[in-house]
Amino acid sequence: MGFVKTADELSRYYQLGVRKFEGAKMMGVMFGAAKETTARLLPPPLEQADMPGGLIFIAEYPKTNLGPGYREAALFLRCKHGGVAGSYCLSMPITNEARMHNGRDVFGFPKKLASIHFGRDGSRVHGWVERRGIRFVEIAITLQGTLPALPPMGPTYLFKAMPRIDLTPGFDGPVLLAAQRTDLVARKVEVGTAEVILQPAPHDPWSEIGTPEVMAAFCLESDNTMQPGKILGEVDPAGYLPHYYKFTDFSTGAEEQP
């Protein structure tokens, strides 16, 4: 394939329609958090959830319909928009650079390359994520039982924006709020207890949510289908600007001085 894609290549790409992840393995926790913390981390116009908190997961995708498999993790906060409960993605580390475009540019997920571990030994499941020499999240789960199915999931709310090329505050073009759903057909759902360790990391500040109050811990095998997203409308660029730079390893230059 060359720099300029042929009509046939473009046609075959767009005919994929959805992103599929067969045989996905996922571990994680649903947690509660202080409403003052979660409210500050949600960009307007997203609203505080009725039960403040969120979801942390670490996943292994053996294969996808876009190419080889990879590992991924994420930190979500529960929220609402227009009365519809959903979630907002604060961070999404990933191990495969080839899958960056799909998540970041198409959907608006804040993906960064990282080292991710996912392992299991009997009833013990262990995972961690590391970037720039810091293991900023580590989860250990002891599985104790199973569930027949997963609870229903709402949409993920995402933002799409392009910073100004003249290096002044703001964006070239509108800031768009979008919604997207991923359908999970569970093969097996296991639950148990978990220990979650969040280490301070300047470029991956998951510890900013405080000590998670673990409400549920899970390990599952599933077939995941990432559905196309939908643009909900434009949002205030000034209100979103402080939240945009989670996509980058943000620096003002001062941190690099001796």
XYZ file of N, CA and C in Angstrom:
774
model
N 0.844 -1.194 0.000
C 0.000 0.000 0.000
C 0.876 1.240 0.000
N 0.502 2.237 -0.776
C 1.279 3.454 -0.879
C 0.743 4.558 0.010
N 1.393 5.741 -0.096
C 0.926 6.899 0.667
C -0.518 7.247 0.308
N -0.855 7.185 -0.963
C -2.201 7.520 -1.431
C -2.974 6.217 -1.640
N -4.050 6.067 -0.919
C -4.810 4.822 -0.980
C -5.653 4.767 -2.252
N -5.772 3.578 -2.791
C -6.572 3.394 -3.992
C -8.056 3.367 -3.624
N -8.888 3.519 -4.634
C -10.333 3.460 -4.410
C -10.731 2.109 -3.835
N -10.073 1.036 -4.278
C -10.395 -0.298 -3.762
C -9.985 -0.430 -2.302
N -8.807 0.078 -1.931
C -8.352 0.015 -0.545
C -9.293 0.794 0.374
N -9.687 1.988 -0.056
C -10.609 2.786 0.757
C -11.956 2.095 0.891
N -12.433 1.497 -0.201
C -13.721 0.815 -0.155
C -13.689 -0.345 0.830
N -12.612 -1.153 0.800
C -12.511 -2.295 1.705
C -12.390 -1.845 3.165
N -11.686 -0.730 3.386
C -11.548 -0.199 4.760
C -12.908 0.234 5.309
N -13.650 1.009 4.535
C -14.914 1.524 5.050
C -15.997 0.455 5.115
N -15.821 -0.637 4.366
C -16.788 -1.724 4.448
C -16.683 -2.509 5.759
N -15.590 -2.309 6.499
C -15.481 -2.983 7.792
C -16.631 -2.603 8.712
N -17.038 -1.344 8.671
C -18.230 -0.910 9.394
C -18.059 -0.796 10.888
N -17.688 -1.886 11.543
C -17.491 -1.905 12.992
C -16.113 -2.483 13.291
N -15.622 -2.247 14.523
C -14.363 -2.819 14.982
C -14.691 -4.000 15.883
N -14.113 -5.167 15.561
C -14.429 -6.383 16.316
C -13.207 -6.889 17.075
N -13.444 -7.335 18.300
C -12.410 -7.868 19.181
C -12.902 -9.212 19.718
N -12.569 -10.283 19.021
C -13.049 -11.610 19.415
C -12.154 -12.207 20.496
N -12.790 -12.838 21.476
C -12.046 -13.493 22.543
C -11.309 -12.537 23.463
N -11.858 -11.341 23.632
C -11.216 -10.357 24.507
C -11.170 -10.865 25.941
N -10.060 -10.578 26.613
C -9.912 -10.867 28.035
C -9.758 -9.545 28.757
N -10.599 -9.319 29.762
C -10.610 -8.037 30.452
C -10.700 -8.259 31.957
N -9.905 -7.498 32.708
C -9.978 -7.492 34.160
C -10.131 -6.047 34.617
N -10.735 -5.852 35.771
C -10.840 -4.487 36.248
C -11.744 -4.337 37.441
N -12.000 -3.065 37.769
C -12.836 -2.743 38.924
C -13.781 -1.598 38.585
N -14.945 -1.651 39.182
C -15.839 -0.504 39.235
C -15.643 0.127 40.612
N -15.534 1.452 40.650
C -15.167 2.102 41.909
C -16.024 3.331 42.170
N -16.073 3.700 43.446
C -16.686 4.949 43.848
C -15.603 5.973 44.142
N -15.936 7.252 43.998
C -14.972 8.324 44.234
C -15.692 9.547 44.762
N -14.920 10.483 45.321
C -15.492 11.715 45.865
C -16.110 12.551 44.741
N -17.310 13.056 44.969
C -17.990 13.815 43.921
C -17.254 15.095 43.568
N -16.528 15.670 44.531
C -15.770 16.882 44.233
C -14.666 16.594 43.210
N -14.057 15.424 43.314
C -12.991 15.044 42.390
C -13.542 14.761 41.005
N -14.575 13.939 40.924
C -15.093 13.567 39.614
C -15.736 14.756 38.907
N -16.398 15.633 39.646
C -17.013 16.803 39.030
C -15.952 17.698 38.393
N -14.807 17.842 39.033
C -13.724 18.685 38.506
C -13.097 18.085 37.255
N -13.108 16.770 37.140
C -12.456 16.104 36.018
C -13.358 15.938 34.799
N -14.640 16.227 34.940
C -15.568 16.087 33.822
C -15.649 17.387 33.028
N -15.385 17.354 31.710
C -15.502 18.571 30.910
C -16.976 18.951 30.726
N -17.291 20.250 30.707
C -18.655 20.632 30.362
C -18.907 20.305 28.883
N -20.121 19.902 28.535
C -21.357 19.916 29.320
C -21.672 18.603 30.035
N -20.710 17.703 30.204
C -20.987 16.469 30.935
C -21.301 16.788 32.389
N -22.225 16.019 32.953
C -22.696 16.263 34.307
C -22.304 15.115 35.231
N -22.276 15.420 36.509
C -21.946 14.435 37.534
C -22.935 13.276 37.490
N -22.426 12.056 37.665
C -23.287 10.884 37.743
C -24.027 10.859 39.071
N -25.114 10.123 39.108
C -25.856 9.983 40.362
C -24.999 9.299 41.420
N -24.144 8.367 40.986
C -23.200 7.680 41.882
C -21.785 7.948 41.360
N -21.107 8.963 41.894
C -19.777 9.324 41.381
C -18.798 8.155 41.479
N -17.997 8.019 40.460
C -17.016 6.951 40.407
C -16.743 6.575 38.975
N -16.296 5.347 38.753
C -15.977 4.972 37.397
C -15.523 3.540 37.262
N -14.706 3.312 36.233
C -14.257 1.987 35.850
C -12.793 2.045 35.458
N -12.025 1.071 35.914
C -10.659 0.846 35.449
C -10.607 -0.561 34.868
N -10.047 -0.693 33.656
C -9.858 -2.035 33.122
C -8.493 -2.182 32.480
N -8.034 -3.423 32.419
C -6.849 -3.820 31.674
C -7.280 -4.982 30.793
N -6.971 -4.905 29.499
C -7.508 -5.868 28.548
C -6.424 -6.439 27.647
N -6.688 -7.647 27.190
C -5.852 -8.298 26.188
C -6.760 -8.713 25.033
N -6.477 -8.200 23.835
C -7.263 -8.517 22.649
C -6.430 -9.435 21.753
N -6.757 -10.732 21.682
C -5.954 -11.659 20.880
C -5.944 -11.322 19.397
N -7.081 -10.814 18.871
C -7.137 -10.454 17.461
C -8.244 -9.439 17.240
N -8.136 -8.691 16.145
C -9.157 -7.721 15.762
C -9.371 -7.824 14.257
N -10.477 -7.245 13.778
C -10.708 -7.251 12.333
C -9.936 -6.146 11.618
N -9.117 -5.394 12.382
C -8.235 -4.392 11.782
C -6.779 -4.848 11.752
N -6.497 -6.008 12.358
C -5.107 -6.463 12.375
C -4.785 -7.218 13.647
N -3.481 -7.352 13.963
C -3.050 -8.136 15.126
C -3.615 -7.602 16.435
N -3.644 -8.469 17.427
C -4.131 -8.085 18.738
C -3.147 -7.216 19.497
N -3.573 -6.762 20.672
C -2.761 -5.876 21.498
C -3.359 -5.823 22.895
N -2.700 -5.073 23.774
C -3.211 -4.855 25.119
C -3.591 -3.392 25.305
N -4.523 -3.182 26.207
C -5.070 -1.840 26.401
C -5.546 -1.716 27.841
N -5.557 -0.505 28.353
C -6.126 -0.219 29.665
C -6.913 1.078 29.566
N -7.714 1.372 30.571
C -8.493 2.613 30.517
C -8.984 2.998 31.902
N -9.171 4.302 32.050
C -9.789 4.903 33.236
C -10.989 5.720 32.770
N -12.179 5.313 33.234
C -13.427 5.983 32.886
C -14.067 6.573 34.146
N -14.785 7.670 33.967
C -15.636 8.234 35.017
C -17.092 8.146 34.584
N -17.950 7.758 35.511
C -19.377 7.789 35.218
C -19.842 9.239 35.100
N -20.812 9.472 34.206
C -21.316 10.833 33.999
C -22.704 10.765 33.379
N -23.258 11.929 33.084
C -24.546 12.033 32.397
C -24.472 13.138 31.352
N -25.265 12.986 30.308
C -25.440 14.065 29.331
C -26.862 13.988 28.798
N -27.582 15.095 28.923
C -28.966 15.104 28.471
C -29.820 14.080 29.174
N -29.472 13.775 30.421
C -30.228 12.795 31.187
C -29.856 11.353 30.912
N -28.913 11.115 29.986
C -28.511 9.748 29.634
C -27.208 9.403 30.350
N -27.233 8.372 31.192
C -26.048 7.956 31.937
C -25.053 7.274 31.012
N -23.775 7.577 31.216
C -22.724 6.981 30.415
C -21.396 7.134 31.126
N -20.325 7.212 30.352
C -18.998 7.339 30.933
C -18.134 8.237 30.071
N -17.068 8.742 30.690
C -16.103 9.622 30.032
C -14.717 9.038 30.224
N -13.945 8.934 29.140
C -12.631 8.305 29.213
C -11.558 9.341 29.521
N -10.906 9.173 30.675
C -9.817 10.061 31.070
C -8.480 9.640 30.467
N -8.275 8.332 30.283
C -6.976 7.855 29.832
C -7.134 6.469 29.231
N -6.327 6.170 28.175
C -6.390 4.854 27.535
C -5.013 4.458 27.019
N -4.155 3.888 27.863
C -2.872 3.365 27.403
C -3.068 2.180 26.460
N -2.093 1.973 25.546
C -2.201 0.939 24.528
C -0.800 0.469 24.156
N -0.686 -0.791 23.708
C 0.635 -1.327 23.392
C 0.967 -1.321 21.907
N 0.013 -1.065 21.028
C 0.216 -1.199 19.587
C -0.004 0.136 18.886
N 1.061 0.693 18.339
C 0.956 1.992 17.674
C 0.009 1.949 16.481
N -0.120 0.787 15.836
C -0.992 0.669 14.675
C -2.455 0.925 15.017
N -2.811 0.767 16.276
C -4.210 0.973 16.682
C -4.455 2.362 17.277
N -3.458 3.223 17.251
C -3.613 4.569 17.794
C -4.615 5.384 16.980
N -4.497 5.327 15.647
C -5.349 6.158 14.792
C -6.825 5.869 15.017
N -7.183 4.590 15.048
C -8.586 4.240 15.206
C -9.163 4.840 16.487
N -8.436 4.702 17.589
C -8.958 5.191 18.862
C -8.911 6.694 19.005
N -7.778 7.298 18.668
C -7.600 8.743 18.883
C -8.314 9.581 17.834
N -7.995 9.322 16.567
C -8.458 10.213 15.505
C -9.896 9.956 15.095
N -10.295 8.692 15.043
C -11.657 8.379 14.623
C -12.647 8.653 15.747
N -12.338 8.129 16.961
C -13.319 8.190 18.041
C -13.040 9.264 19.091
N -11.795 9.625 19.308
C -11.489 10.611 20.338
C -11.062 10.016 21.660
N -10.609 8.749 21.682
C -10.084 8.163 22.909
C -8.658 8.661 23.144
N -8.307 9.024 24.378
C -6.973 9.573 24.690
C -5.913 8.488 24.826
N -5.473 7.946 23.700
C -4.544 6.820 23.711
C -3.095 7.294 23.760
N -2.284 6.544 24.534
C -0.839 6.736 24.608
C -0.183 5.364 24.653
N 0.993 5.244 24.038
C 1.729 3.988 24.081
C 2.243 3.706 25.490
N 2.171 2.444 25.915
C 2.580 2.063 27.261
C 2.966 0.596 27.281
N 3.580 0.168 28.384
C 3.808 -1.243 28.661
C 2.671 -1.734 29.548
N 2.038 -2.836 29.157
C 0.866 -3.334 29.875
C 1.020 -4.826 30.126
N 0.766 -5.230 31.366
C 0.833 -6.640 31.760
C -0.567 -7.141 32.094
N -0.871 -8.361 31.627
C -2.129 -9.038 31.955
C -1.784 -10.510 32.159
N -1.976 -11.006 33.377
C -1.631 -12.392 33.657
C -2.615 -13.041 34.604
N -2.672 -14.379 34.553
C -3.568 -15.130 35.436
C -2.884 -16.391 35.929
N -3.097 -16.682 37.203
C -2.590 -17.899 37.829
C -3.720 -18.459 38.684
N -4.470 -19.390 38.131
C -5.613 -19.942 38.848
C -6.689 -18.897 39.084
N -7.018 -18.676 40.354
C -8.052 -17.698 40.697
C -7.497 -16.291 40.892
N -6.194 -16.110 40.640
C -5.556 -14.797 40.799
C -5.294 -14.179 39.433
N -5.737 -12.936 39.278
C -5.509 -12.183 38.042
C -4.749 -10.923 38.408
N -3.747 -10.597 37.609
C -2.878 -9.481 37.946
C -2.589 -8.667 36.692
N -2.631 -7.345 36.827
C -2.321 -6.487 35.691
C -1.727 -5.169 36.139
N -0.940 -4.559 35.242
C -0.382 -3.243 35.537
C -0.095 -2.489 34.245
N 0.061 -1.173 34.391
C 0.399 -0.305 33.264
C 1.577 0.570 33.666
N 2.528 0.712 32.755
C 3.734 1.478 33.045
C 4.081 2.377 31.859
N 4.423 3.621 32.165
C 4.920 4.576 31.171
C 6.007 5.439 31.797
N 7.020 5.765 31.023
C 8.083 6.662 31.457
C 8.676 6.242 32.800
N 8.810 4.919 32.975
C 9.437 4.379 34.165
C 8.567 4.325 35.403
N 7.278 4.645 35.285
C 6.385 4.638 36.450
C 5.255 3.640 36.215
N 5.074 2.698 37.130
C 3.934 1.782 37.102
C 2.796 2.462 37.846
N 1.963 3.172 37.111
C 1.008 4.075 37.769
C -0.319 3.427 38.131
N -0.571 2.222 37.634
C -1.755 1.481 38.088
C -1.403 0.001 38.137
N -1.833 -0.647 39.216
C -1.623 -2.086 39.386
C -2.865 -2.654 40.056
N -3.365 -3.747 39.504
C -4.587 -4.369 40.020
C -4.337 -5.851 40.250
N -4.715 -6.344 41.410
C -4.665 -7.771 41.723
C -6.066 -8.203 42.153
N -6.604 -9.207 41.484
C -7.962 -9.672 41.756
C -7.933 -11.138 42.190
N -8.661 -11.454 43.252
C -8.885 -12.834 43.665
C -10.319 -13.198 43.290
N -10.473 -14.107 42.355
C -11.795 -14.457 41.840
C -12.486 -15.431 42.787
N -13.802 -15.223 42.962
C -14.536 -16.013 43.947
C -15.837 -16.600 43.424
N -16.280 -16.174 42.233
C -17.542 -16.676 41.712
C -17.779 -16.192 40.298
N -18.967 -16.492 39.779
C -19.315 -16.125 38.409
C -20.661 -15.412 38.385
N -20.893 -14.714 37.274
C -22.180 -14.093 37.000
C -22.698 -14.602 35.656
N -24.024 -14.675 35.488
C -24.561 -15.171 34.206
C -24.369 -14.187 33.054
N -24.295 -12.890 33.359
C -24.198 -11.895 32.295
C -23.661 -10.596 32.867
N -23.349 -9.665 31.978
C -22.887 -8.338 32.373
C -24.063 -7.394 32.538
N -23.954 -6.401 33.433
C -24.998 -5.379 33.510
C -24.974 -4.529 32.253
N -26.081 -3.886 31.893
C -26.106 -3.044 30.686
C -25.150 -1.869 30.812
N -24.586 -1.468 29.674
C -23.626 -0.369 29.642
C -24.181 0.779 28.820
N -23.916 1.989 29.285
C -24.333 3.172 28.549
C -23.281 3.603 27.548
N -23.480 4.735 26.898
C -22.516 5.214 25.910
C -21.270 5.802 26.561
N -20.202 5.857 25.805
C -19.013 6.604 26.190
C -19.083 7.969 25.516
N -18.896 9.028 26.294
C -18.891 10.382 25.752
C -17.453 10.802 25.462
N -17.228 11.320 24.261
C -15.892 11.643 23.776
C -15.882 13.034 23.151
N -14.683 13.608 23.067
C -14.520 14.936 22.478
C -13.495 14.860 21.346
N -13.790 15.566 20.246
C -12.875 15.633 19.111
C -12.534 17.096 18.846
N -11.216 17.396 18.792
C -10.782 18.780 18.636
C -9.378 18.811 18.046
N -9.019 19.939 17.404
C -7.697 20.127 16.807
C -7.110 21.449 17.304
N -5.987 21.415 18.073
C -5.389 22.646 18.608
C -4.986 23.611 17.493
N -4.972 24.889 17.809
C -4.663 25.927 16.828
C -3.223 25.819 16.342
N -3.024 26.001 15.052
C -1.690 25.912 14.464
C -0.847 27.149 14.753
N -1.476 28.258 15.126
C -0.701 29.465 15.422
C -0.247 29.522 16.883
N -0.449 28.426 17.630
C 0.022 28.291 19.007
C -0.595 29.299 19.966
N -1.802 29.752 19.651
C -2.561 30.567 20.592
C -3.652 29.689 21.200
N -4.199 30.082 22.363
C -5.182 29.230 23.026
C -6.414 28.983 22.161
N -6.829 27.740 22.097
C -8.042 27.418 21.372
C -7.829 26.329 20.342
N -8.755 26.240 19.412
C -8.787 25.141 18.458
C -9.058 25.654 17.048
N -8.482 24.959 16.068
C -8.797 25.218 14.664
C -10.051 24.424 14.323
N -11.178 25.098 14.347
C -12.447 24.427 14.121
C -13.181 24.173 15.416
N -14.367 23.599 15.320
C -15.194 23.389 16.517
C -14.678 22.246 17.384
N -15.103 22.259 18.642
C -14.903 21.126 19.546
C -16.210 20.334 19.533
N -16.122 19.058 19.183
C -17.303 18.224 18.997
C -17.461 17.234 20.135
N -18.667 17.142 20.664
C -19.012 16.116 21.643
C -19.629 14.948 20.896
N -19.148 13.740 21.181
C -19.635 12.547 20.495
C -20.027 11.483 21.503
N -20.760 10.498 21.027
C -21.127 9.345 21.850
C -20.868 8.081 21.048
N -20.432 7.022 21.757
C -20.108 5.760 21.086
C -20.408 4.616 22.045
N -20.854 3.501 21.511
C -21.146 2.327 22.328
C -20.313 1.129 21.871
N -19.909 0.304 22.810
C -19.262 -0.958 22.514
C -20.106 -2.086 23.111
N -20.505 -3.015 22.263
C -21.322 -4.142 22.710
C -20.415 -5.293 23.125
N -20.655 -5.847 24.306
C -19.901 -6.977 24.819
C -20.819 -8.184 24.944
N -20.471 -9.269 24.252
C -21.180 -10.531 24.411
C -20.280 -11.434 25.249
N -20.664 -11.625 26.502
C -19.792 -12.322 27.449
C -19.781 -13.824 27.209
N -18.581 -14.400 27.206
C -18.418 -15.843 27.211
C -18.363 -16.364 28.649
N -17.699 -15.582 29.522
C -17.567 -15.962 30.927
C -17.347 -14.708 31.745
N -18.063 -14.573 32.847
C -17.927 -13.428 33.747
C -17.611 -13.941 35.146
N -16.450 -13.565 35.669
C -16.046 -13.943 37.016
C -15.896 -12.688 37.870
N -16.186 -12.820 39.162
C -16.111 -11.677 40.068
C -15.341 -12.080 41.319
N -14.868 -11.059 42.037
C -14.115 -11.328 43.249
C -13.767 -10.051 43.977
N -12.652 -10.091 44.698
C -12.163 -8.933 45.436
C -10.883 -8.439 44.787
N -10.558 -7.149 45.016
C -9.404 -6.580 44.324
C -8.640 -5.609 45.207
N -7.367 -5.516 44.907
C -6.509 -4.474 45.453
C -6.039 -3.612 44.289
N -6.198 -2.294 44.427
C -5.813 -1.355 43.376
C -4.781 -0.392 43.945
N -3.651 -0.278 43.252
C -2.592 0.644 43.655
C -2.405 1.669 42.544
N -2.557 2.940 42.880
C -2.339 4.029 41.931
C -1.142 4.847 42.397
N -0.115 4.919 41.554
C 1.087 5.674 41.880
C 1.056 7.034 41.173
N 1.484 8.107 41.852
C 1.550 9.416 41.193
C 2.464 9.370 39.967
N 1.999 9.950 38.877
C 2.780 10.025 37.645
C 2.393 11.330 36.948
N 3.348 12.212 36.701
C 3.006 13.533 36.168
C 2.294 13.501 34.823
N 2.586 12.497 33.983
C 1.976 12.444 32.659
C 0.820 11.450 32.567
N 0.602 10.709 33.629
C -0.498 9.740 33.693
C -1.085 9.795 35.108
N -1.757 10.889 35.453
C -2.131 11.144 36.852
C -3.392 10.412 37.313
N -3.412 9.073 37.129
C -4.577 8.308 37.569
C -4.810 8.457 39.071
N -3.749 8.674 39.831
C -3.887 8.800 41.281
C -4.684 10.038 41.679
N -4.951 10.912 40.714
C -5.727 12.117 41.001
C -7.156 11.792 41.417
N -7.631 10.604 41.098
C -8.992 10.239 41.503
C -9.044 9.831 42.975
N -7.895 9.801 43.636
C -7.846 9.398 45.031
C -7.778 7.881 45.160
N -7.970 7.391 46.349
C -7.973 5.943 46.586
C -9.315 5.375 46.156
N -9.340 4.535 45.116
C -10.624 4.038 44.630
C -11.348 3.193 45.676
N -12.626 3.434 45.838
C -13.474 2.581 46.670
C -14.013 1.464 45.788
N -13.384 0.293 45.846
C -13.746 -0.796 44.945
C -15.157 -1.292 45.268
N -16.030 -1.201 44.281
C -17.410 -1.651 44.436
C -17.609 -3.047 43.847
N -16.839 -3.368 42.805
C -16.903 -4.684 42.173
C -15.612 -4.923 41.417
N -15.157 -6.166 41.428
C -13.970 -6.563 40.672
C -14.377 -7.696 39.739
N -13.833 -7.699 38.533
C -14.291 -8.654 37.534
C -13.147 -9.123 36.647
N -13.366 -10.279 36.041
C -12.511 -10.793 34.978
C -13.452 -11.469 33.985
N -13.336 -11.121 32.719
C -14.278 -11.678 31.755
C -13.607 -12.007 30.434
N -14.227 -12.915 29.723
C -13.895 -13.219 28.341
C -15.126 -12.880 27.514
N -14.923 -12.157 26.414
C -16.062 -11.674 25.656
C -15.692 -11.414 24.207
N -16.715 -11.269 23.396
C -16.570 -10.806 22.019
C -17.100 -9.381 21.977
N -16.233 -8.430 21.651
C -16.580 -7.020 21.720
C -16.754 -6.437 20.318
N -17.791 -5.645 20.152
C -18.029 -4.963 18.884
C -18.122 -3.474 19.143
N -17.160 -2.741 18.604
C -17.096 -1.290 18.762
C -17.961 -0.648 17.675
N -19.099 -0.091 18.088
C -20.044 0.463 17.134
C -19.593 1.843 16.645
N -20.062 2.262 15.465
C -19.767 3.632 15.017
C -20.292 4.656 16.008
N -19.595 5.772 16.102
C -20.017 6.837 17.004
C -20.955 7.825 16.328
N -21.390 8.801 17.126
C -22.317 9.822 16.635
C -21.945 11.168 17.232
N -21.883 12.192 16.380
C -21.623 13.548 16.861
C -22.905 14.110 17.472
N -22.799 14.578 18.730
C -23.969 15.131 19.423
C -24.093 16.629 19.238
N -22.965 17.324 18.964
C -23.011 18.769 18.772
C -21.696 19.422 19.158
N -21.659 20.737 19.029
C -20.475 21.506 19.386
C -20.543 21.932 20.850
N -19.367 22.087 21.473
C -19.300 22.535 22.858
C -18.401 23.758 22.944
N -18.425 24.424 24.085
C -17.646 25.639 24.305
C -16.148 25.316 24.294
N -15.381 25.874 23.332
C -13.948 25.565 23.266
C -13.184 25.979 24.517
N -13.514 27.139 25.092
C -12.800 27.609 26.277
C -13.024 26.672 27.458
N -14.218 26.130 27.574
C -14.501 25.209 28.668
C -13.790 23.885 28.514
N -13.525 23.481 27.261
C -12.874 22.198 27.034
C -11.347 22.296 27.050
N -10.784 23.457 26.768
C -9.331 23.590 26.610
C -8.520 22.994 27.765
N -8.846 23.253 29.043
C -8.033 22.670 30.123
C -8.065 21.141 30.159
N -9.084 20.537 29.540
C -9.233 19.087 29.565
C -8.562 18.418 28.365
N -8.236 19.176 27.321
C -7.743 18.581 26.085
C -6.399 17.882 26.252
N -5.505 18.441 27.054
C -4.114 18.015 27.039
C -3.849 16.693 27.752
N -4.903 15.985 28.147
C -4.738 14.600 28.600
C -4.248 13.717 27.451
N -4.418 14.177 26.197
C -3.955 13.421 25.035
C -2.430 13.425 24.908
N -1.755 14.318 25.607
C -0.322 14.505 25.428
C 0.429 14.300 26.738
N 1.756 14.178 26.641
C 2.605 14.291 27.819
C 2.912 15.780 27.964
N 2.005 16.487 28.582
C 1.982 17.950 28.612
C 3.222 18.515 29.297
N 3.775 19.573 28.708
C 4.934 20.242 29.299
C 4.884 21.734 28.983
N 5.221 22.539 29.969
C 5.331 23.983 29.756
C 6.773 24.383 29.489
N 7.681 23.424 29.515
C 9.107 23.708 29.318
C 9.852 23.874 30.630
N 9.156 24.393 31.636
C 9.822 24.632 32.910
C 10.268 23.343 33.579
N 9.487 22.251 33.355
C 9.833 20.988 34.005
C 11.161 20.429 33.494
N 11.550 20.836 32.292
C 12.761 20.275 31.690
C 14.032 21.058 32.065
N 13.852 22.187 32.753
C 15.016 22.987 33.094
C 15.768 22.366 34.281
N 17.117 22.515 34.312
C 17.900 21.961 35.441
C 17.566 22.663 36.744
